[in-house]
Short mmCIF file of C-alpha atoms in Angstrom, two decimals:
data_model
loop_
_atom_site.label_atom_id
_atom_site.label_comp_id
_atom_site.label_asym_id
_atom_site.label_seq_id
_atom_site.Cartn_x
_atom_site.Cartn_y
_atom_site.Cartn_z
CA MET A 1 -36.95 -29.45 -16.29
CA SER A 2 -36.91 -32.51 -18.57
CA ASP A 3 -34.75 -30.52 -21.01
CA LEU A 4 -32.35 -29.64 -18.20
CA TRP A 5 -32.05 -33.26 -17.02
CA THR A 6 -31.42 -34.36 -20.61
CA MET A 7 -28.56 -31.87 -20.90
CA VAL A 8 -27.15 -32.83 -17.50
CA TRP A 9 -27.12 -36.49 -18.54
CA LYS A 10 -25.44 -35.66 -21.86
CA GLU A 11 -22.78 -33.48 -20.23
CA TRP A 12 -21.99 -36.05 -17.54
CA LYS A 13 -21.66 -38.71 -20.22
CA ASP A 14 -19.35 -36.50 -22.29
CA LEU A 15 -17.32 -35.42 -19.26
CA LEU A 16 -16.75 -38.90 -17.86
CA GLY A 17 -16.57 -40.87 -21.09
CA SER A 18 -14.65 -38.72 -23.55
CA GLY A 19 -10.90 -38.60 -23.97
CA GLY A 20 -10.10 -41.85 -22.18
CA PRO A 21 -7.96 -42.39 -19.04
CA ALA A 22 -5.65 -39.48 -19.88
CA ASP A 23 -8.41 -36.97 -19.07
CA TRP A 24 -8.55 -38.31 -15.51
CA PHE A 25 -4.88 -37.62 -14.80
CA ARG A 26 -5.31 -33.97 -13.74
CA PRO A 27 -8.38 -34.52 -11.47
CA LEU A 28 -6.77 -37.54 -9.79
CA LEU A 29 -3.52 -35.63 -9.33
CA ILE A 30 -5.40 -32.76 -7.66
CA VAL A 31 -7.24 -35.18 -5.36
CA ALA A 32 -3.95 -36.87 -4.47
CA VAL A 33 -2.31 -33.54 -3.63
CA MET A 34 -5.25 -31.95 -1.76
CA GLY A 35 -6.54 -35.13 -0.13
CA ILE A 36 -3.33 -37.03 0.68
CA VAL A 37 -0.02 -35.17 0.25
CA LEU A 38 -0.94 -31.85 1.90
CA PRO A 39 -2.88 -33.41 4.83
CA LEU A 40 0.05 -35.79 5.49
CA SER A 41 2.56 -32.94 5.47
CA SER A 42 0.37 -30.68 7.64
CA GLY A 43 -0.73 -33.30 10.16
CA GLN A 44 -3.21 -32.27 12.81
CA THR A 45 -3.09 -28.61 11.77
CA TRP A 46 -4.83 -29.55 8.50
CA LEU A 47 -8.04 -30.15 10.46
CA ASP A 48 -7.86 -26.57 11.76
CA LEU A 49 -8.42 -25.29 8.18
CA GLY A 50 -5.84 -22.54 8.51
CA PRO A 51 -5.16 -19.96 5.78
CA ALA A 52 -3.22 -22.33 3.49
CA PRO A 53 -5.71 -25.24 3.29
CA PHE A 54 -8.59 -22.74 3.34
CA LEU A 55 -7.30 -20.94 0.23
CA ILE A 56 -6.31 -24.19 -1.48
CA MET A 57 -9.77 -25.71 -1.12
CA VAL A 58 -11.46 -22.54 -2.35
CA TYR A 59 -9.12 -21.72 -5.24
CA VAL A 60 -8.14 -25.14 -6.67
CA PRO A 61 -11.68 -26.09 -7.86
CA PHE A 62 -11.83 -22.69 -9.58
CA LEU A 63 -8.46 -23.35 -11.22
CA LEU A 64 -9.38 -26.91 -12.25
CA LEU A 65 -12.67 -25.90 -13.82
CA ALA A 66 -11.07 -23.02 -15.69
CA THR A 67 -8.80 -25.51 -17.49
CA PHE A 68 -11.65 -27.33 -19.27
CA ILE A 69 -14.71 -25.04 -19.20
CA GLY A 70 -13.55 -23.44 -22.46
CA ASP A 71 -14.59 -26.67 -24.20
CA ALA A 72 -18.25 -26.11 -23.26
CA VAL A 73 -19.31 -24.39 -26.49
CA ALA A 74 -16.10 -23.86 -28.45
CA GLY A 75 -15.37 -27.59 -28.21
CA GLU A 76 -18.81 -28.45 -29.57
CA ARG A 77 -18.13 -26.03 -32.43
CA GLU A 78 -14.75 -27.62 -33.21
CA ARG A 79 -16.20 -31.16 -33.14
CA HIS A 80 -19.10 -30.02 -35.36
CA THR A 81 -21.62 -31.24 -32.78
CA LEU A 82 -22.94 -27.77 -31.95
CA GLU A 83 -25.23 -27.74 -34.98
CA THR A 84 -26.79 -31.05 -33.93
CA LEU A 85 -27.29 -29.80 -30.38
CA LEU A 86 -28.87 -26.55 -31.55
CA ALA A 87 -31.14 -28.44 -33.95
CA SER A 88 -32.64 -30.39 -31.04
CA ARG A 89 -35.79 -29.35 -29.21
CA ILE A 90 -33.87 -28.63 -25.99
CA SER A 91 -34.31 -25.01 -24.91
CA ASP A 92 -31.44 -22.52 -24.94
CA TRP A 93 -31.45 -22.03 -21.18
CA ALA A 94 -31.40 -25.79 -20.55
CA ILE A 95 -28.37 -26.26 -22.83
CA LEU A 96 -26.39 -23.50 -21.14
CA LEU A 97 -27.46 -24.26 -17.58
CA GLY A 98 -26.76 -27.96 -18.04
CA LYS A 99 -23.19 -27.23 -19.09
CA VAL A 100 -22.66 -24.84 -16.16
CA LEU A 101 -24.13 -27.17 -13.54
CA VAL A 102 -22.25 -30.29 -14.62
CA THR A 103 -18.82 -28.64 -14.86
CA ALA A 104 -19.34 -26.81 -11.56
CA ALA A 105 -20.61 -29.94 -9.79
CA PHE A 106 -17.65 -31.98 -11.03
CA SER A 107 -15.03 -29.52 -9.78
CA TRP A 108 -16.82 -28.83 -6.50
CA GLY A 109 -17.30 -32.55 -5.93
CA LEU A 110 -13.56 -33.08 -6.23
CA ALA A 111 -12.97 -30.39 -3.59
CA VAL A 112 -15.46 -31.94 -1.17
CA PHE A 113 -14.07 -35.44 -1.73
CA SER A 114 -10.54 -34.11 -1.13
CA LEU A 115 -11.64 -32.45 2.13
CA LEU A 116 -13.23 -35.65 3.41
CA LEU A 117 -10.29 -37.78 2.26
CA GLY A 118 -7.90 -35.36 3.96
CA ALA A 119 -9.71 -35.78 7.27
CA VAL A 120 -9.45 -39.57 6.97
CA VAL A 121 -5.75 -39.41 6.05
CA VAL A 122 -4.90 -37.17 9.02
CA ASN A 123 -6.74 -39.37 11.50
CA VAL A 124 -5.22 -42.60 10.17
CA SER A 125 -1.69 -41.18 9.99
CA GLN A 126 -1.94 -39.75 13.51
CA GLY A 127 -3.50 -42.93 14.93
CA GLN A 128 -6.24 -40.91 16.61
CA TRP A 129 -9.26 -42.39 18.29
CA PRO A 130 -11.98 -41.25 18.35
CA TRP A 131 -11.55 -39.65 14.96
CA GLN A 132 -11.61 -35.89 14.75
CA PHE A 133 -13.19 -33.70 12.08
CA TYR A 134 -12.56 -30.16 10.88
CA SER A 135 -12.84 -27.67 13.71
CA PRO A 136 -14.47 -25.27 14.10
CA LEU A 137 -17.22 -26.81 12.00
CA SER A 138 -18.43 -23.35 10.94
CA ARG A 139 -15.16 -22.80 9.06
CA PHE A 140 -15.69 -26.06 7.20
CA TRP A 141 -19.12 -24.86 6.02
CA VAL A 142 -17.65 -21.51 4.99
CA VAL A 143 -15.08 -23.35 2.86
CA LEU A 144 -17.87 -25.34 1.17
CA VAL A 145 -19.94 -22.22 0.45
CA LEU A 146 -17.01 -20.20 -0.88
CA SER A 147 -15.92 -23.17 -2.97
CA VAL A 148 -19.40 -23.38 -4.54
CA LEU A 149 -19.41 -19.66 -5.34
CA THR A 150 -15.91 -19.57 -6.85
CA THR A 151 -16.67 -22.70 -8.89
CA LEU A 152 -19.87 -21.15 -10.24
CA LEU A 153 -17.87 -18.02 -11.02
CA ALA A 154 -15.45 -20.00 -13.17
CA ALA A 155 -18.27 -21.99 -14.79
CA SER A 156 -20.43 -18.98 -15.65
CA GLY A 157 -17.53 -16.83 -16.84
CA GLY A 158 -15.94 -19.73 -18.71
CA VAL A 159 -19.12 -20.60 -20.59
CA LEU A 160 -19.56 -16.93 -21.53
CA ILE A 161 -15.99 -16.82 -22.89
CA SER A 162 -16.47 -20.15 -24.68
CA LEU A 163 -19.56 -18.73 -26.39
CA LYS A 164 -17.50 -15.90 -27.85
CA SER A 165 -14.50 -18.06 -28.86
CA ALA A 166 -14.00 -19.76 -32.20
CA THR A 167 -11.71 -22.49 -30.81
CA VAL A 168 -10.98 -24.19 -27.50
CA ARG A 169 -7.44 -22.82 -27.57
CA GLN A 170 -8.71 -19.27 -27.96
CA ALA A 171 -11.17 -19.83 -25.11
CA ALA A 172 -8.42 -21.20 -22.85
CA GLN A 173 -6.14 -18.24 -23.56
CA THR A 174 -8.95 -15.78 -22.87
CA ILE A 175 -9.83 -17.54 -19.62
CA VAL A 176 -6.20 -17.31 -18.43
CA ALA A 177 -6.18 -13.59 -19.26
CA ALA A 178 -9.51 -13.14 -17.43
CA GLU A 179 -8.10 -14.90 -14.35
CA LEU A 180 -5.14 -12.52 -14.29
CA LEU A 181 -7.41 -9.50 -14.67
CA LEU A 182 -9.65 -10.79 -11.88
CA ALA A 183 -6.64 -11.25 -9.58
CA LEU A 184 -5.41 -7.73 -10.37
CA ALA A 185 -8.90 -6.30 -9.79
CA ILE A 186 -9.18 -8.02 -6.41
CA PHE A 187 -5.72 -6.78 -5.43
CA GLY A 188 -6.61 -3.24 -6.51
CA ILE A 189 -9.89 -3.26 -4.58
CA LEU A 190 -8.14 -4.50 -1.43
CA ARG A 191 -5.56 -1.73 -1.72
CA LEU A 192 -8.35 0.88 -1.97
CA ILE A 193 -10.04 -0.23 1.25
CA PRO A 194 -9.12 2.18 4.08
CA GLU A 195 -7.10 0.56 6.84
CA SER A 196 -9.49 1.90 9.47
CA LEU A 197 -12.44 0.18 7.76
CA ALA A 198 -10.54 -3.08 7.35
CA ALA A 199 -9.52 -3.03 11.02
CA SER A 200 -13.11 -2.42 12.16
CA LEU A 201 -14.51 -5.48 10.34
CA THR A 202 -14.72 -8.81 12.11
CA ALA A 203 -13.78 -12.08 10.38
CA SER A 204 -17.47 -12.99 10.06
CA GLU A 205 -18.27 -9.66 8.42
CA VAL A 206 -15.39 -10.04 5.96
CA VAL A 207 -16.59 -13.52 5.00
CA LEU A 208 -20.15 -12.25 4.58
CA VAL A 209 -18.99 -9.42 2.30
CA ILE A 210 -16.99 -11.88 0.18
CA ILE A 211 -19.94 -14.29 -0.08
CA VAL A 212 -22.34 -11.53 -1.13
CA ALA A 213 -19.87 -10.12 -3.67
CA LEU A 214 -19.26 -13.56 -5.20
CA ALA A 215 -23.00 -14.33 -5.32
CA VAL A 216 -23.72 -11.05 -7.12
CA LEU A 217 -20.86 -11.62 -9.58
CA ASP A 218 -22.03 -15.18 -10.22
CA ALA A 219 -25.56 -13.96 -10.94
CA LEU A 220 -24.32 -11.25 -13.32
CA LEU A 221 -22.07 -13.61 -15.28
CA LEU A 222 -24.75 -16.30 -15.53
CA ALA A 223 -27.32 -13.72 -16.69
CA ALA A 224 -24.84 -12.43 -19.29
CA ALA A 225 -24.21 -15.98 -20.54
CA LEU A 226 -27.94 -16.70 -20.77
CA ALA A 227 -28.48 -13.45 -22.65
CA SER A 228 -25.63 -14.25 -25.08
CA PHE A 229 -26.72 -17.82 -25.77
CA ARG A 230 -29.02 -17.35 -28.74
CA ARG A 231 -29.63 -20.30 -31.03
CA SER A 232 -30.11 -18.22 -34.18
CA ARG A 233 -26.87 -16.31 -33.58
CA LEU A 234 -24.83 -19.44 -32.85
CA MET A 235 -26.11 -21.29 -35.91
CA ARG A 236 -24.87 -18.42 -38.10
CA SER A 237 -21.42 -18.34 -36.48
#
């Protein structure tokens, strides 16, 4: 666990301190759009978490993380810091898991902050008292859970791609291609589901199926990344 905390501290320091103010433009822009612009334009309906805000809050953290997760290993290789990291006494699993947890926590944290900010913006703009929160509350928790799972999906898959990529640019291009393939696969699976089966499922059952499928996919990708992260192999690459 001490190895993991060391990696988490290193990754947070690199994430928040590298690149300067320019690196904060995209996250702040996303928070401004999801937490201010969209709630203001939607008004009270934003607190109902309809299909549009629901999908935005689940998908945007996935999209944000996918834009910089390619730097996880390929970036270390380009900056020639990978050799130093691999020469340390930190275990392989701690290095990989630290990178996954920090990038996932950062993106998910932005989504949660945007949700809370959106609730404040709606209440202030509408002049409501007492203040109202997202309703039904169960839908809010579903959004949080799905957001965690999709973020972990991007983090685990992105780290795996970054492991196999020689440069950050190559990793980013591969991640974009993987996103398109994932979207096509989801569309194809939905088209294969019989209409009678889809009509017989309740909303709760559909959500449960999605959560289980995402959890299984997350576990498979993380296991594949852990299996691929071998110090001896990376030091020879």
